[in-house]
Amino acid sequence: MIQTGAVLNVADNSGVYTVLCIQILKRKKTMSQIGDELVVSVRSIMINKRVRLHCGEVLHALLIRKKGWLLRNDGTHLKFRTNAVVLIQSKTKTLLAARIKGPVTRELRKKKFLRIICMASTII
């Protein structure tokens, strides 16, 4: 479960390491699930790479992995080691990066994020 104020890892090659969750969009509850959109602030970036983003910049992100249990209707349980997001553009919902690191869950297909599923290396 992701709340506002949580520090999240970035799972794409945009040059950002960590972000801070500011707000959860389109959700009445304060907790976030996989596939929810977040408003985040950039906390740390790569120094050696030419990065278009700067610390403190406010962006939109999509939650693709969470540390807590994910229960599915067929009875399976999933649990990841870290919380991870990918950075997206706010209006078009496309990725800012060209690659996604690590696995992605099937629940993103139900929420119509097919481009992210196509770019991921592993779908769980």
Coordinates of C-alpha atoms in Angstrom, one line a residue:
M1 CA 0.0 0.0 0.0
I2 CA 1.4 3.3 -1.1
Q3 CA 0.5 6.5 0.8
T4 CA 1.4 10.1 0.2
G5 CA 4.9 10.7 1.4
A6 CA 6.3 7.3 0.4
V7 CA 9.6 7.2 -1.4
L8 CA 9.5 5.0 -4.5
N9 CA 12.1 3.5 -6.9
V10 CA 11.9 4.3 -10.6
A11 CA 11.9 1.2 -12.9
D12 CA 12.7 2.9 -16.2
N13 CA 15.7 4.4 -17.9
S14 CA 14.7 8.0 -17.6
G15 CA 17.7 8.8 -15.3
V16 CA 15.8 9.2 -12.1
Y17 CA 16.5 6.9 -9.1
T18 CA 13.9 7.8 -6.5
V19 CA 10.7 9.9 -6.3
L20 CA 8.4 11.0 -3.5
C21 CA 4.7 10.4 -3.7
I22 CA 2.7 13.7 -3.4
Q23 CA -0.8 12.6 -4.3
I24 CA -2.8 9.6 -5.5
L25 CA -5.0 10.4 -8.5
K26 CA -8.6 9.1 -9.2
R27 CA -8.8 7.2 -5.9
K28 CA -11.1 8.0 -3.0
K29 CA -9.0 6.1 -0.5
T30 CA -5.6 7.1 0.7
M31 CA -3.9 3.8 -0.2
S32 CA -2.7 3.1 -3.8
Q33 CA -2.9 -0.2 -5.7
I34 CA -1.0 -1.4 -8.8
G35 CA -2.0 0.5 -11.8
D36 CA -2.9 3.7 -10.0
E37 CA -1.6 7.1 -11.2
L38 CA 0.5 9.2 -8.8
V39 CA 1.8 12.7 -8.7
V40 CA 5.4 12.5 -7.7
S41 CA 8.4 14.7 -7.1
V42 CA 11.9 13.8 -8.3
R43 CA 14.3 13.2 -5.4
S44 CA 17.5 11.8 -6.9
I45 CA 18.9 11.6 -10.4
M46 CA 21.9 10.1 -12.2
I47 CA 24.8 12.5 -12.2
N48 CA 26.8 11.1 -15.2
K49 CA 24.0 10.9 -17.6
R50 CA 22.4 13.8 -19.5
V51 CA 19.1 13.9 -17.8
R52 CA 16.2 16.2 -18.9
L53 CA 14.7 16.1 -15.4
H54 CA 15.8 17.9 -12.3
C55 CA 15.4 17.4 -8.6
G56 CA 12.2 18.8 -7.2
E57 CA 10.3 18.5 -10.6
V58 CA 6.7 17.4 -10.3
L59 CA 5.6 14.6 -12.7
H60 CA 3.0 11.9 -13.1
A61 CA 3.9 8.2 -12.5
L62 CA 2.2 4.8 -12.7
L63 CA 2.6 2.3 -9.9
I64 CA 3.8 -1.1 -11.4
R65 CA 5.1 -3.0 -8.3
K66 CA 4.3 -2.8 -4.6
K67 CA 5.8 -4.4 -1.5
G68 CA 2.6 -5.6 0.0
W69 CA 0.7 -8.7 -1.0
L70 CA -1.3 -8.7 -4.2
L71 CA -4.2 -11.1 -4.1
R72 CA -5.7 -12.4 -7.4
N73 CA -9.1 -13.9 -8.0
D74 CA -7.6 -17.3 -8.9
G75 CA -6.0 -17.6 -5.4
T76 CA -2.4 -16.7 -6.2
H77 CA -0.4 -14.2 -4.1
L78 CA 2.3 -11.9 -5.3
K79 CA 4.8 -9.9 -3.3
F80 CA 7.7 -7.8 -4.7
R81 CA 10.8 -6.7 -2.8
T82 CA 10.4 -3.0 -3.6
N83 CA 7.9 -0.4 -4.6
A84 CA 8.4 0.8 -8.2
V85 CA 6.9 3.3 -10.6
V86 CA 7.4 4.4 -14.2
L87 CA 7.3 8.0 -15.2
I88 CA 4.5 9.0 -17.7
Q89 CA 3.3 12.1 -19.4
S90 CA 0.3 13.6 -17.7
K91 CA -1.9 14.1 -20.8
T92 CA -1.0 11.4 -23.2
K93 CA -0.2 8.6 -20.7
T94 CA 2.9 7.6 -22.6
L95 CA 6.3 6.7 -21.1
L96 CA 9.1 9.3 -20.6
A97 CA 11.6 6.5 -21.0
A98 CA 12.4 3.8 -23.6
R99 CA 12.8 0.8 -21.4
I100 CA 11.3 -0.8 -18.2
K101 CA 13.5 -2.7 -15.8
G102 CA 12.0 -5.7 -14.0
P103 CA 8.7 -7.5 -14.1
V104 CA 5.2 -6.0 -14.6
T105 CA 1.9 -7.5 -13.4
R106 CA -1.1 -8.5 -15.5
E107 CA -3.4 -6.1 -13.7
L108 CA -2.1 -3.2 -16.0
R109 CA -3.8 -4.9 -18.9
K110 CA -7.2 -4.3 -17.3
K111 CA -6.4 -0.7 -16.8
K112 CA -5.6 -0.2 -20.5
F113 CA -1.8 0.4 -20.1
L114 CA -0.9 -1.9 -23.0
R115 CA 2.1 0.1 -24.1
I116 CA 3.8 -0.5 -20.8
I117 CA 3.1 -4.2 -20.9
C118 CA 4.6 -4.4 -24.4
M119 CA 7.8 -2.6 -23.3
A120 CA 8.3 -4.8 -20.1
S121 CA 10.7 -7.7 -20.2
T122 CA 8.6 -9.9 -18.0
I123 CA 4.9 -10.1 -17.2
I124 CA 3.8 -11.9 -14.1

